[in-house]
Short mmCIF file of C-alpha atoms in Angstrom, two decimals:
data_model
loop_
_atom_site.label_atom_id
_atom_site.label_comp_id
_atom_site.label_asym_id
_atom_site.label_seq_id
_atom_site.Cartn_x
_atom_site.Cartn_y
_atom_site.Cartn_z
CA MET D 1 -34.56 -1.62 -43.49
CA LYS D 2 -30.99 -0.61 -44.05
CA LYS D 3 -28.59 -3.58 -44.15
CA ILE D 4 -25.16 -3.47 -42.53
CA SER D 5 -22.44 -4.83 -44.72
CA ALA D 6 -20.85 -8.02 -43.49
CA MET D 7 -17.52 -6.46 -44.38
CA VAL D 8 -18.18 -3.60 -41.99
CA LEU D 9 -19.04 -6.01 -39.18
CA ALA D 10 -15.91 -8.01 -39.87
CA GLU D 11 -13.84 -4.84 -39.72
CA VAL D 12 -15.39 -3.91 -36.36
CA VAL D 13 -14.69 -7.35 -34.92
CA MET D 14 -11.15 -7.24 -36.26
CA ALA D 15 -10.59 -3.81 -34.70
CA ILE D 16 -11.81 -5.08 -31.32
CA LEU D 17 -9.50 -8.09 -31.54
CA ILE D 18 -6.54 -5.90 -32.41
CA CYS D 19 -7.24 -3.61 -29.44
CA ALA D 20 -7.50 -6.62 -27.13
CA ILE D 21 -4.18 -7.96 -28.39
CA ILE D 22 -2.48 -4.58 -27.90
CA VAL D 23 -3.80 -4.21 -24.34
CA GLY D 24 -2.86 -7.79 -23.50
CA ALA D 25 0.61 -7.34 -24.92
CA SER D 26 1.11 -4.11 -22.98
CA VAL D 27 0.26 -5.89 -19.74
CA CYS D 28 2.75 -8.66 -20.47
CA VAL D 29 5.50 -6.31 -21.64
CA PHE D 30 5.20 -3.65 -18.98
CA LYS D 31 4.07 -5.73 -16.03
CA SER D 32 6.86 -6.31 -13.51
CA ASN D 33 7.31 -7.65 -10.03
CA ASP D 34 6.56 -4.31 -8.41
CA VAL D 35 2.95 -4.60 -9.61
CA THR D 36 2.23 -8.05 -8.21
CA LYS D 37 4.34 -7.95 -5.05
CA SER D 38 5.08 -4.35 -4.08
CA PRO D 39 1.50 -3.48 -3.08
CA PHE D 40 1.68 -5.98 -0.22
CA ILE D 41 5.15 -4.85 0.85
CA PHE D 42 4.10 -1.19 0.62
CA SER D 43 1.05 -1.95 2.76
CA VAL D 44 3.24 -3.43 5.51
CA LEU D 45 5.80 -0.60 5.40
CA LYS D 46 3.04 2.02 5.43
CA ASN D 47 0.56 0.54 7.91
CA LEU D 48 2.60 -1.48 10.39
CA PRO D 49 4.27 1.63 11.94
CA ASP D 50 0.81 3.15 12.51
CA ALA D 51 -0.41 -0.09 14.07
CA ASN D 52 2.69 -0.13 16.28
CA LYS D 53 1.82 3.34 17.58
CA LEU D 54 -1.61 2.08 18.59
CA VAL D 55 -0.02 -0.93 20.29
CA MET D 56 2.32 1.35 22.26
CA GLU D 57 -0.53 3.62 23.35
CA ASP D 58 -2.82 0.74 24.27
CA CYS D 59 -0.07 -1.13 26.12
CA TYR D 60 0.93 1.97 28.09
CA ASN D 61 -2.67 2.81 29.02
CA ALA D 62 -3.20 -0.76 30.18
CA GLY D 63 -0.09 -0.59 32.36
CA GLY D 64 1.76 -3.19 30.32
CA CYS D 65 4.40 -0.82 28.94
CA SER D 66 6.57 1.69 30.77
CA SER D 67 6.55 4.21 27.92
CA PRO D 68 3.92 5.30 25.37
CA THR D 69 6.67 5.50 22.74
CA SER D 70 8.03 1.99 23.09
CA LEU D 71 6.73 -1.45 22.17
CA PRO D 72 6.43 -4.11 24.91
CA ASP D 73 9.62 -5.56 26.36
CA SER D 74 8.26 -9.01 25.65
CA THR D 75 8.07 -9.77 21.92
CA LEU D 76 5.51 -12.48 22.73
CA GLN D 77 3.29 -9.74 24.15
CA TYR D 78 4.05 -7.52 21.15
CA CYS D 79 3.10 -10.29 18.74
CA THR D 80 -0.19 -10.89 20.55
CA ARG D 81 -1.06 -7.20 20.73
CA ILE D 82 -0.22 -6.44 17.09
CA ALA D 83 -2.22 -9.48 15.95
CA ASP D 84 -5.19 -8.18 17.96
CA MET D 85 -4.72 -4.72 16.45
CA VAL D 86 -4.72 -5.78 12.80
CA GLY D 87 -7.16 -7.98 10.88
CA THR D 88 -5.97 -11.59 10.94
CA SER D 89 -7.20 -14.76 9.29
CA GLY D 90 -6.73 -18.20 10.78
CA GLU D 91 -4.65 -19.14 13.79
CA VAL D 92 -2.51 -16.71 15.77
CA VAL D 93 0.50 -18.43 17.36
CA CYS D 94 2.58 -15.91 19.29
CA THR D 95 4.97 -18.41 20.85
CA SER D 96 8.73 -18.60 20.48
CA SER D 97 8.43 -21.37 17.88
CA GLY D 98 5.30 -20.14 16.09
CA SER D 99 2.97 -22.42 14.17
CA SER D 100 3.92 -26.06 13.76
CA SER D 101 1.69 -26.31 10.69
CA TYR D 102 3.24 -23.53 8.63
CA LYS D 103 6.98 -22.93 8.70
CA TYR D 104 9.57 -21.04 6.72
CA SER D 105 13.06 -22.40 7.31
CA SER D 106 12.98 -23.08 11.07
CA MET D 107 10.49 -20.29 11.80
CA GLY D 108 6.83 -21.03 12.42
CA MET D 109 4.22 -18.57 11.15
CA ASN D 110 2.89 -16.27 13.86
CA PHE D 111 -0.20 -14.93 12.09
CA LYS D 112 -1.66 -14.08 8.70
CA LEU D 113 -3.46 -10.89 7.70
CA THR D 114 -6.81 -10.91 5.95
CA ASN D 115 -5.04 -9.79 2.74
CA GLY D 116 -2.99 -13.00 2.83
CA VAL D 117 0.34 -11.62 4.09
CA ALA D 118 1.89 -13.95 6.69
CA PHE D 119 4.34 -12.89 9.42
CA TYR D 120 7.23 -14.94 10.77
CA ASN D 121 9.77 -14.42 13.57
CA MET D 122 7.68 -11.77 15.32
CA THR D 123 8.58 -13.31 18.69
CA ALA D 124 12.36 -13.18 18.28
CA SER D 125 14.16 -11.51 21.21
CA TRP D 126 14.93 -7.82 20.87
CA SER D 127 18.46 -7.22 19.55
CA THR D 128 20.49 -4.02 19.82
CA LEU D 129 22.61 -2.24 17.24
CA SER D 130 26.31 -2.37 18.02
CA SER D 131 26.54 1.19 16.65
CA ASN D 132 23.78 2.35 19.01
CA VAL D 133 22.97 -0.06 21.83
CA SER D 134 20.00 2.06 22.90
CA ILE D 135 18.11 0.99 19.76
CA SER D 136 16.32 -2.37 19.86
CA TYR D 137 14.91 -4.28 16.90
CA ILE D 138 13.79 -7.65 15.55
CA ASP D 139 14.23 -8.97 12.02
CA ALA D 140 10.91 -10.46 10.97
CA TYR D 141 9.77 -11.97 7.67
CA ILE D 142 6.66 -11.40 5.58
CA ASP D 143 5.24 -13.91 3.10
CA ILE D 144 3.26 -11.73 0.70
CA ASN D 145 0.95 -14.51 -0.49
CA GLY D 146 0.78 -16.72 2.58
CA PRO D 147 2.27 -20.13 3.33
CA LYS D 148 -0.01 -22.05 0.96
CA ASN D 149 0.77 -20.00 -2.16
CA GLY D 150 3.84 -19.22 -4.22
CA ASP D 151 7.21 -20.90 -3.90
CA ASN D 152 7.87 -19.66 -0.34
CA LYS D 153 11.43 -18.56 -1.10
CA LEU D 154 13.49 -15.59 0.05
CA CYS D 155 13.41 -12.68 -2.42
CA SER D 156 10.58 -14.34 -4.37
CA ASP D 157 7.58 -14.06 -2.08
CA ILE D 158 9.23 -13.90 1.35
CA PHE D 159 11.00 -10.69 2.39
CA PRO D 160 12.77 -9.64 5.61
CA ILE D 161 11.81 -6.45 7.43
CA ARG D 162 13.33 -4.79 10.51
CA ILE D 163 10.92 -3.69 13.25
CA PHE D 164 12.21 -1.28 15.89
CA LYS D 165 11.04 -0.96 19.45
CA ASN D 166 10.10 2.67 18.74
CA GLY D 167 7.62 1.39 16.14
CA ALA D 168 9.59 2.15 12.98
CA VAL D 169 9.66 -0.43 10.19
CA VAL D 170 12.28 -0.51 7.42
CA PRO D 171 13.73 -3.05 4.97
CA SER D 172 16.09 -5.48 6.64
CA PRO D 173 19.76 -5.71 5.64
CA LYS D 174 21.07 -8.56 3.52
CA LYS D 175 19.83 -11.97 4.57
CA THR D 176 20.86 -15.42 3.36
CA ILE D 177 18.66 -18.46 3.94
CA SER D 178 19.15 -21.86 2.28
CA GLY D 179 21.72 -20.40 -0.09
CA THR D 180 19.43 -17.59 -1.30
CA SER D 181 20.51 -14.01 -0.58
CA CYS D 182 18.29 -10.95 -0.34
CA SER D 183 19.16 -7.28 0.20
CA PRO D 184 15.87 -5.44 0.79
CA TYR D 185 17.51 -2.19 1.95
CA THR D 186 19.32 -1.81 -1.39
CA ASP D 187 16.37 -3.03 -3.45
CA ASP D 188 14.33 -0.51 -5.45
CA GLU D 189 12.01 -2.98 -7.15
CA PHE D 190 10.00 -4.21 -4.17
CA PHE D 191 11.02 -1.70 -1.47
CA THR D 192 10.68 1.70 -3.15
CA TYR D 193 11.17 5.05 -1.42
CA ARG D 194 11.38 8.77 -2.08
CA VAL D 195 12.82 11.81 -0.30
CA ILE D 196 10.50 14.48 1.10
CA LEU D 197 11.55 18.04 1.94
CA ASN D 198 9.49 19.50 4.77
CA ARG D 199 9.84 23.28 4.98
CA ALA D 200 8.02 26.41 6.06
CA SER D 201 5.80 27.90 3.38
CA ASP D 202 6.65 31.35 4.68
CA SER D 203 9.85 32.36 6.49
CA SER D 204 7.78 34.50 8.85
CA ASN D 205 5.42 31.63 9.68
CA GLN D 206 7.16 28.42 10.62
CA ASN D 207 3.87 26.73 11.48
CA SER D 208 2.67 26.74 7.88
CA ARG D 209 4.41 23.78 6.26
CA ILE D 210 4.98 22.57 2.71
CA LYS D 211 6.04 19.07 1.70
CA GLU D 212 7.92 18.74 -1.57
CA ILE D 213 9.26 15.67 -3.30
CA VAL D 214 12.98 15.71 -4.10
CA ASP D 215 14.11 14.05 -7.31
CA THR D 216 17.22 12.18 -6.17
CA THR D 217 18.53 12.02 -9.75
CA SER D 218 18.50 15.75 -10.48
CA GLY D 219 18.49 16.91 -6.86
CA VAL D 220 15.65 19.33 -7.67
CA THR D 221 12.42 19.57 -5.71
CA THR D 222 9.48 18.67 -7.91
CA GLY D 223 6.77 20.26 -5.81
CA SER D 224 3.97 18.52 -3.96
CA ASN D 225 1.94 17.56 -7.02
CA LEU D 226 1.33 13.81 -7.07
CA PRO D 227 1.80 11.27 -8.44
CA PHE D 228 5.56 11.75 -8.79
CA ARG D 229 6.94 8.41 -7.68
CA GLU D 230 10.62 8.25 -6.98
CA ARG D 231 12.16 4.84 -7.37
CA VAL D 232 15.15 4.45 -5.09
CA SER D 233 16.07 1.98 -2.36
CA PHE D 234 15.66 2.79 1.30
CA LEU D 235 19.44 2.90 1.74
CA GLU D 236 19.88 5.43 -1.08
CA ALA D 237 16.97 7.58 0.08
CA LEU D 238 18.35 7.62 3.62
CA CYS D 239 21.94 8.31 2.58
CA VAL D 240 21.14 11.21 0.24
CA SER D 241 18.84 12.87 2.78
CA ASN D 242 20.03 11.97 6.30
CA PRO D 243 23.29 9.98 6.13
CA ASP D 244 23.98 10.41 9.84
CA ASP D 245 20.78 8.50 10.63
CA ILE D 246 22.08 5.27 9.14
CA THR D 247 23.41 4.24 12.57
CA ASN D 248 19.80 4.32 13.81
CA TYR D 249 18.90 1.47 11.47
CA TYR D 250 22.00 -0.57 10.63
CA THR D 251 25.42 -1.41 11.98
CA SER D 252 28.53 -0.28 10.09
CA SER D 253 29.09 -3.86 8.94
CA GLU D 254 25.57 -4.00 7.52
CA ALA D 255 25.47 -0.74 5.59
CA THR D 256 27.34 2.52 4.91
CA CYS D 257 26.62 5.67 2.89
CA SER D 258 30.03 5.76 1.19
CA ALA D 259 28.51 5.26 -2.26
CA TYR D 260 26.10 8.21 -1.98
CA SER D 261 26.26 12.00 -1.76
CA LEU D 262 24.01 14.28 0.27
CA LEU D 263 21.41 16.13 -1.81
CA ASP D 264 21.94 19.89 -2.00
CA ASP D 265 18.38 20.62 -0.86
CA CYS D 266 18.93 18.39 2.19
CA ASP D 267 22.29 19.91 3.14
CA PHE D 268 21.16 22.53 5.64
CA SER D 269 24.73 23.33 6.67
CA ASP D 270 25.39 24.80 3.23
CA SER D 271 24.58 28.51 3.00
CA SER D 272 23.88 28.14 -0.72
CA ASN D 273 20.93 25.89 0.08
CA PRO D 274 17.77 27.93 -0.72
CA TYR D 275 16.31 26.70 2.58
CA TYR D 276 19.40 27.46 4.67
CA ASP D 277 17.61 30.18 6.66
CA ASP D 278 14.67 27.90 7.41
CA LYS D 279 15.92 26.34 10.65
CA SER D 280 12.86 24.11 10.82
CA ALA D 281 13.38 22.55 7.39
CA TYR D 282 14.30 18.89 7.20
CA CYS D 283 14.34 15.96 4.79
CA THR D 284 12.77 12.58 5.44
CA VAL D 285 12.02 9.40 3.50
CA GLU D 286 8.79 7.54 2.92
CA PRO D 287 7.72 4.36 1.10
CA VAL D 288 6.18 4.89 -2.31
CA LYS D 289 2.93 3.46 -3.56
CA PRO D 290 3.73 1.07 -6.44
CA ARG D 291 2.99 2.08 -9.99
CA GLY D 292 0.23 0.75 -12.20
CA THR D 293 0.59 -2.01 -14.74
CA GLY D 294 0.20 -2.37 -18.49
CA ILE D 295 -0.04 0.71 -20.66
CA PHE D 296 -0.61 2.92 -17.58
CA LYS D 297 2.98 2.26 -16.53
CA ILE D 298 4.21 4.10 -19.62
CA PHE D 299 2.77 7.30 -18.22
CA GLY D 300 4.11 6.62 -14.71
CA ILE D 301 0.65 6.21 -13.21
#
């Protein structure tokens, strides 16, 4: 029977150990907050607007809402309906004060999702933008790991979001609680976005559409091949694609687009724009799925 040299076995074991050390080091070196926190934030930004649409439709069909494109006038009713629409774990307290057992600052938790994300301030009264009083919103808070985990601090595991009566959900403007400040709408670590160009695939057929990702650094469309993941804040993505829309989300005292320039491919008033003749073309923004961790992050996966 052929014997395997002990030296060979030792070399194999050593090689395995070296590989394990390299992989472990890559995880530690390349892992960042967007890996551990952004998936939960992305899930809220991506799925809550869809859930809001179902709430609006259900509320309208039940006679509780006057419009199928607007959330209930009562935020208490909205809180109850959205909690019923999504998967929750534990108590649901859709009162003005929220849960007495779990609080952040003076706000009681309203409900917690099955993935652990807790929601606060969902029953605050609708506010209106001074720049556009026809737009109503509430500033809610999400605790990405629930009230029993983490340090329960703003910008660490609690983040503010702005929910509009038309169902839209975006990062909230700068908030300060207990001396800690957070600016989600200018943050590109946890709240990451990209610009999408929606255009006709053929000038003679406006119904056939193509979606292309616009690189906000070079201003060049990259095509629709994924995964190209832009990494810009919501404010930057909005300002370089649709700066006039900023008044639909924030007041002039909260945010401006003065620091940004409109992307050439999104400037449809410019005749040099290759899509100038496509009158149906438009740019929009969307949240981006967070990148992978460890060595995969090197390749942008």
